[in-house]
mmCIF file of C-alpha atoms in Angstrom:
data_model
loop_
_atom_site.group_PDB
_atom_site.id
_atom_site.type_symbol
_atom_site.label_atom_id
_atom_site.label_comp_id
_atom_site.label_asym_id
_atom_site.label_seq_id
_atom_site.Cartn_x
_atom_site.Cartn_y
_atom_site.Cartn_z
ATOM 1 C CA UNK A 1 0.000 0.000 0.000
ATOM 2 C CA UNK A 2 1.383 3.426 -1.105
ATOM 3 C CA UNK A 3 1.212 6.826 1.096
ATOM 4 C CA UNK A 4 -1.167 8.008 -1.369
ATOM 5 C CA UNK A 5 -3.596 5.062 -0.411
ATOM 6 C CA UNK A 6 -3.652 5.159 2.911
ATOM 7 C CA UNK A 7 -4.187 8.927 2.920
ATOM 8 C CA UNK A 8 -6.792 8.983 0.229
ATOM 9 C CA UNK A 9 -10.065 8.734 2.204
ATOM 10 C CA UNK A 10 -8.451 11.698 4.472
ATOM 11 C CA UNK A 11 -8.177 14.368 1.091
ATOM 12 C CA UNK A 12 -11.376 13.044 -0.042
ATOM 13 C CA UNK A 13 -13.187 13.648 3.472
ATOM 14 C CA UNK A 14 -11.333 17.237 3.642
ATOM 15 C CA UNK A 15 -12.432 17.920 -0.441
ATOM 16 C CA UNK A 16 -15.668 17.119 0.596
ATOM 17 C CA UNK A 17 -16.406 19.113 3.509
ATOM 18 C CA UNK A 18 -14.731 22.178 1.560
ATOM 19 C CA UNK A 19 -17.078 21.243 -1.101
ATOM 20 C CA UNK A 20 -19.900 21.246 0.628
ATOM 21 C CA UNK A 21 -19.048 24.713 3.029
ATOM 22 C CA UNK A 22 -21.773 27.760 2.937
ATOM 23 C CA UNK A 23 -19.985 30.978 2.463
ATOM 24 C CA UNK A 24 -21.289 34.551 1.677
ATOM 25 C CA UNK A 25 -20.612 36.076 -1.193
ATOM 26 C CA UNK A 26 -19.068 39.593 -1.906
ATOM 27 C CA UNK A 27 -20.455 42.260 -3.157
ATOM 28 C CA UNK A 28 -17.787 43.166 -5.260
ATOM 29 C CA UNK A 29 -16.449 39.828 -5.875
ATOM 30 C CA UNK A 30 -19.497 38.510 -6.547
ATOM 31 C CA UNK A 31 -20.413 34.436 -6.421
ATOM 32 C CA UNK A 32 -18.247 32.885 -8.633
ATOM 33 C CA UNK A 33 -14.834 34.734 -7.288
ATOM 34 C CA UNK A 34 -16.338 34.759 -3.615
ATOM 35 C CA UNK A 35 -17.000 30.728 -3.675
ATOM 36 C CA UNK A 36 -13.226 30.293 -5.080
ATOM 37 C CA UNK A 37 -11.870 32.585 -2.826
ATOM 38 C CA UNK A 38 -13.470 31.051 0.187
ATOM 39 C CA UNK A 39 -12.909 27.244 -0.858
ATOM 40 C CA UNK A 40 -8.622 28.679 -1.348
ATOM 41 C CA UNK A 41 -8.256 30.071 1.789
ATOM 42 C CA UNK A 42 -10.017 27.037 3.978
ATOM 43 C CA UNK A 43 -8.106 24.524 1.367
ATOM 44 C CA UNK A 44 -4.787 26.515 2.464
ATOM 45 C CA UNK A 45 -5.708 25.789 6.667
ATOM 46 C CA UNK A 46 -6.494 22.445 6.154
ATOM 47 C CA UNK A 47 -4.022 21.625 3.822
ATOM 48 C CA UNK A 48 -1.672 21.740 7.242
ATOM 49 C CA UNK A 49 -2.850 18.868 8.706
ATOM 50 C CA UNK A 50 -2.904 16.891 5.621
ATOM 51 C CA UNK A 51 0.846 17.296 5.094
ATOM 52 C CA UNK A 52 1.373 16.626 8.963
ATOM 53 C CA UNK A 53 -0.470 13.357 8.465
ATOM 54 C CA UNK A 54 1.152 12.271 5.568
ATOM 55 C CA UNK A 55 4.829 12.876 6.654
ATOM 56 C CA UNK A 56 3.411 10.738 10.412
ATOM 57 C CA UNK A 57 2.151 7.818 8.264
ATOM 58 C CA UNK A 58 5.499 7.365 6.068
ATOM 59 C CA UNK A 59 7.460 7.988 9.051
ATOM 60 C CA UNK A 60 5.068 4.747 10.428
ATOM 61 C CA UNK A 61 5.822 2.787 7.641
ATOM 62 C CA UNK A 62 9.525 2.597 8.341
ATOM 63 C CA UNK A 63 10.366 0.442 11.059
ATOM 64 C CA UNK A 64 13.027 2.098 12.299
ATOM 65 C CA UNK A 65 10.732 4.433 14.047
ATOM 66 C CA UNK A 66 8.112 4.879 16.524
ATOM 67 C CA UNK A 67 5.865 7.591 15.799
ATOM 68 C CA UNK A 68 3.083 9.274 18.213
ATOM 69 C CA UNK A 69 1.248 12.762 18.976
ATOM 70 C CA UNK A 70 0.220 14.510 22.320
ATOM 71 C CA UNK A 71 -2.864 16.121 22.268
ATOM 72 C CA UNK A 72 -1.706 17.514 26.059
ATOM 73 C CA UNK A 73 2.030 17.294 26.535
ATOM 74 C CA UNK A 74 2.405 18.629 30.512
ATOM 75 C CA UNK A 75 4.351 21.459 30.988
ATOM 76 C CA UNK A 76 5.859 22.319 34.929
ATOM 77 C CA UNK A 77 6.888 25.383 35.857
ATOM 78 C CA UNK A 78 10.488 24.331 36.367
ATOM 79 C CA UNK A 79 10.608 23.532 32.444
ATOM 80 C CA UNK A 80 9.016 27.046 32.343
ATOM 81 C CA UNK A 81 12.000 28.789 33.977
ATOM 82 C CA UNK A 82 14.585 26.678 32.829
ATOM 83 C CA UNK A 83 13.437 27.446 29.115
ATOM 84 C CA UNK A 84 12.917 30.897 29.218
ATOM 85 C CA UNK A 85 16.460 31.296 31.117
ATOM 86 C CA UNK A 86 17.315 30.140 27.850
ATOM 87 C CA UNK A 87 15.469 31.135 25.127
ATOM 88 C CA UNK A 88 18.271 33.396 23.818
ATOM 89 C CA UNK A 89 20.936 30.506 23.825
ATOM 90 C CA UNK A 90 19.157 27.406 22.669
ATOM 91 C CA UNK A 91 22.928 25.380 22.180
ATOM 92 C CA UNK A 92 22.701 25.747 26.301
ATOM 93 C CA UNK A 93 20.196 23.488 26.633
ATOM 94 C CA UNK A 94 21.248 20.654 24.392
ATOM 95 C CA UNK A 95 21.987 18.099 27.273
ATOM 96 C CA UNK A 96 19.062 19.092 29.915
ATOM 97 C CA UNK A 97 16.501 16.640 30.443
ATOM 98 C CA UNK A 98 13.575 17.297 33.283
ATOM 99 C CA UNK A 99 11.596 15.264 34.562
ATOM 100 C CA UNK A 100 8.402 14.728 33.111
ATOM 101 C CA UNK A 101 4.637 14.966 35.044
ATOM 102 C CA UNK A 102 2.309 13.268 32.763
ATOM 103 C CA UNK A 103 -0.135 14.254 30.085
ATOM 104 C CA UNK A 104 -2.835 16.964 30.496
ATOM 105 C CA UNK A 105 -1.453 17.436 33.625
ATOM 106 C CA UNK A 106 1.071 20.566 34.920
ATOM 107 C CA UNK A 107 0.524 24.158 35.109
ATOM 108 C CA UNK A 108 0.733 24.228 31.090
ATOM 109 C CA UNK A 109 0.256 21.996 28.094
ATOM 110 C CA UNK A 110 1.068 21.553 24.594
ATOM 111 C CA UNK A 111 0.140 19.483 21.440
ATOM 112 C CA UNK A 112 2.817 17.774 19.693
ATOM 113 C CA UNK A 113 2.190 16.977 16.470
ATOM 114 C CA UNK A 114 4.788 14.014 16.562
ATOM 115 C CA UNK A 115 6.972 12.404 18.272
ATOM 116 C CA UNK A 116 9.610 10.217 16.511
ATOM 117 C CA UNK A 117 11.780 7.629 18.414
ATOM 118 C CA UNK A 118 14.744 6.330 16.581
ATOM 119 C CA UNK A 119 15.518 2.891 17.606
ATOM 120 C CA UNK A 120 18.639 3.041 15.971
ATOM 121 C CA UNK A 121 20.085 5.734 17.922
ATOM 122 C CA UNK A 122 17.751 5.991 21.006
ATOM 123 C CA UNK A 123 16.861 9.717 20.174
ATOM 124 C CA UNK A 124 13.532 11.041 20.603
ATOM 125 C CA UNK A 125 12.650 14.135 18.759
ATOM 126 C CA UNK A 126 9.473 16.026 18.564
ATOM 127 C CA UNK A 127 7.884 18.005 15.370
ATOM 128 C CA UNK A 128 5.711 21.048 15.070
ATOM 129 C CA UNK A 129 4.873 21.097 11.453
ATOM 130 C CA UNK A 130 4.063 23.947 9.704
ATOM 131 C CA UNK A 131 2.558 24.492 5.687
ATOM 132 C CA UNK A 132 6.086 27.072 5.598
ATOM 133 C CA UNK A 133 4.516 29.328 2.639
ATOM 134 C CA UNK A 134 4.657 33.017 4.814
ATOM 135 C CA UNK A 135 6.741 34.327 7.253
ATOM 136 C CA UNK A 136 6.167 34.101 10.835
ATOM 137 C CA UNK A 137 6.044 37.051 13.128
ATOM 138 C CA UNK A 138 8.572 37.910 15.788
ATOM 139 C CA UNK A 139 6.486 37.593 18.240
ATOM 140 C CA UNK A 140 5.019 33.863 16.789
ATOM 141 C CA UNK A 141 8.952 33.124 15.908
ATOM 142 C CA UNK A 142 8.851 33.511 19.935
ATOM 143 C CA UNK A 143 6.633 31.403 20.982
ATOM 144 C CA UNK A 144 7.465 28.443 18.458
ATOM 145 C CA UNK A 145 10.970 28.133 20.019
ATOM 146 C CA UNK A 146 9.661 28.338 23.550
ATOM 147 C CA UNK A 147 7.232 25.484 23.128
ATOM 148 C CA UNK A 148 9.789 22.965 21.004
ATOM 149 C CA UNK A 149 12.507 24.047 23.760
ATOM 150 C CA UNK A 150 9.986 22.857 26.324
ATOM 151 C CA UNK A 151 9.590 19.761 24.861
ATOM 152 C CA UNK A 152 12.993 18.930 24.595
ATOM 153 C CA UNK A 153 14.200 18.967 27.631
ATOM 154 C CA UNK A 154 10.774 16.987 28.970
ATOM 155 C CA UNK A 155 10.364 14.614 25.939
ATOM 156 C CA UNK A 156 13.326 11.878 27.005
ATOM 157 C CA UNK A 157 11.887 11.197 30.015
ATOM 158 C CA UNK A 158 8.358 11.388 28.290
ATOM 159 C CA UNK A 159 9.432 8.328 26.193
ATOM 160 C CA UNK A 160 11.393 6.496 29.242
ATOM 161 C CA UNK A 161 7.387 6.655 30.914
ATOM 162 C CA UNK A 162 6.200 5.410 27.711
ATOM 163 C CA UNK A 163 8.979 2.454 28.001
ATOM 164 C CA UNK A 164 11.288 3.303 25.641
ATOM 165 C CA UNK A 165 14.918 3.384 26.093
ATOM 166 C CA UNK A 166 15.606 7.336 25.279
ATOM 167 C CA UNK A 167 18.916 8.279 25.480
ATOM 168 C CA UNK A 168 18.595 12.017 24.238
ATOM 169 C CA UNK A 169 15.938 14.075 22.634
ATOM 170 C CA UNK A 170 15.422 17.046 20.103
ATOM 171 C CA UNK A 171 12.794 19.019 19.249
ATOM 172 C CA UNK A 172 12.364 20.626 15.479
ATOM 173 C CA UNK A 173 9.678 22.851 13.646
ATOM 174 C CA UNK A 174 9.144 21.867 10.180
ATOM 175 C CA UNK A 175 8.402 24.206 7.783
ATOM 176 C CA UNK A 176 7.276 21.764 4.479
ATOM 177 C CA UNK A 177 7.554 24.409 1.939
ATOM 178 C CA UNK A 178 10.733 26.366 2.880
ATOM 179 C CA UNK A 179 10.196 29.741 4.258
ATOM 180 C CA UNK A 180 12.198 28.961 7.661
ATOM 181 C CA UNK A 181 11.400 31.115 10.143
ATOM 182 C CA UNK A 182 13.324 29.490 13.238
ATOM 183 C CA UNK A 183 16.620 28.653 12.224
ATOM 184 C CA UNK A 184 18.246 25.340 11.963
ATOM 185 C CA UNK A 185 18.912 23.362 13.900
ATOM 186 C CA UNK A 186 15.461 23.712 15.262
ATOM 187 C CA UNK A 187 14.294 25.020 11.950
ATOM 188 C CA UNK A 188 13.970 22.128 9.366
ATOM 189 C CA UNK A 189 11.904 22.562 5.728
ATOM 190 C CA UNK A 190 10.183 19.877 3.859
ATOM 191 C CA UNK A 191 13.179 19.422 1.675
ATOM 192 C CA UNK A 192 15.767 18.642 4.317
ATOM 193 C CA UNK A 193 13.569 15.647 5.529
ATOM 194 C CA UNK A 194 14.980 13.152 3.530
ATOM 195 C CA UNK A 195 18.431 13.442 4.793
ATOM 196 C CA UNK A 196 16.595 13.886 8.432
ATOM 197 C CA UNK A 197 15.372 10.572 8.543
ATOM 198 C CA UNK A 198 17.339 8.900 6.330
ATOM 199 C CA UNK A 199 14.079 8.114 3.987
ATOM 200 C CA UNK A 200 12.093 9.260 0.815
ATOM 201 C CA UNK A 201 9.411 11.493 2.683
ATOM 202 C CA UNK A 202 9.087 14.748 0.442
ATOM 203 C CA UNK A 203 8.922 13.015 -2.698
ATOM 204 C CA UNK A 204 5.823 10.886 -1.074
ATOM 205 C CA UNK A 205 3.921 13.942 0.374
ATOM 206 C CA UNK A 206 4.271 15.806 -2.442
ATOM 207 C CA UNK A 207 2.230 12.308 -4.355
ATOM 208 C CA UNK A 208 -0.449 13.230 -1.962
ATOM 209 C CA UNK A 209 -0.170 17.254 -2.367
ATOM 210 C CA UNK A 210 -1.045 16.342 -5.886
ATOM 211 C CA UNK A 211 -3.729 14.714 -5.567
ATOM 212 C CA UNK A 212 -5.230 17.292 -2.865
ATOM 213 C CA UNK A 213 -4.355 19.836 -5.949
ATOM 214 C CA UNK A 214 -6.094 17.689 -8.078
ATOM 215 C CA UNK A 215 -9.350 17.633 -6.116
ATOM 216 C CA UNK A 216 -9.589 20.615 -4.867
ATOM 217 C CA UNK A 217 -9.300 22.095 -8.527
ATOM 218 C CA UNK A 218 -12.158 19.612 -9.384
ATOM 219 C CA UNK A 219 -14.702 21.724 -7.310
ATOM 220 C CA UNK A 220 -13.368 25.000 -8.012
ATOM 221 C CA UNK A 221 -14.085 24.514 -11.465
ATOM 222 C CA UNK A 222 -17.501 23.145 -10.841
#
């Protein structure tokens, strides 16, 4: 089974519901450029979380790795103040590793949109992934770093609790389509993934991007 198959049903379901949206037209637009403008701009949002899905389910095809999300990754306030102690000097922080309370508990919490452990080299890395077409502000730039520097230095003994054998962790932002707006080596873009892993992954996602284009410009035309 390709990539393409097993994330079919999820571009179809996300065609569909775009499809099938009420909007409002404009009164200077009019229907015809209001509908197309409306269907493009809730394609572009959802168009996210198809790419994050497809690069999770090729990452689970390779055994290799073991590949998981956190809907509420629990922050403490001593990761707090140890992170923001060092927000301006990331390199600081490469061997810390804190303890870690559980999920959806602490005084914060985040979503992680994966979490990769490589059996090969006992590293466990987490991934915010981002579409990576626009620029970022400063103040967004910010808060990106804060939260994958947060689950860095929690995410080893996340994994030891999940009964892996973590040695080390990272944490990266992915930005698929290139603009980077944290710089490596948190910063990674779409192209830089195959080397990352050590796998085909963009040529794969972009099989499914096509077919997302493909669809999508089925019902804009309609």
């Amino acid at each position: 089974m390709t990539l393409l198959d097993t994330m079919r049903q999820s571009v179809d379901s996300t065609i569909d519901s775009l499809a099938s949206a009420e909007f409002r037209p404009d009164p200077i637009a009019g229907t015809l450029f209001s509908r197309v403008v409306s269907v493009l701009s809730s394609a572009y949002k959802r168009h996210g979380s198809i790419i994050e899905k497809a690069i999770l389910e090729r990452l689970r095809e390779n055994p290799r790795y073991d590949v998981w999300g956190v809907e509420g990754f629990g922050i403490q306030n001593q990761a707090s103040i140890t992170v923001a102690a060092a927000l301006n000097n990331p390199t600081s922080l490469y061997s810390t590793h804190l303890p870690y309370i559980g999920d959806h508990l602490g005084e914060s919490r985040l979503q992680l949109d994966a979490v990769v452990f490589d059996k090969q080299t006992n590293i466990v890395s987490s991934y915010e992934i981002k579409r990576g077409n626009g620029q970022f502000d400063a103040g967004k730039q910010r808060s990106m770093k804060r939260e994958a520097l947060l689950s860095k230095v929690l995410l080893r003994d996340h994994a030891i609790q999940r009964g892996f054998n973590a040695q080390d962790s990272r944490a990266h932002i992915v930005f698929y389509y290139g603009i980077r707006s944290i710089a490596a080596p948190l910063g990674l873009i779409g192209t830089e993934l195959d080397d990352h892993f050590g796998m085909a992954i963009w040529d794969e996602v972009e099989i499914v991007n096509s077919y997302f284009r493909s669809r999508l410009f089925e019902i804009i035309s309609q």
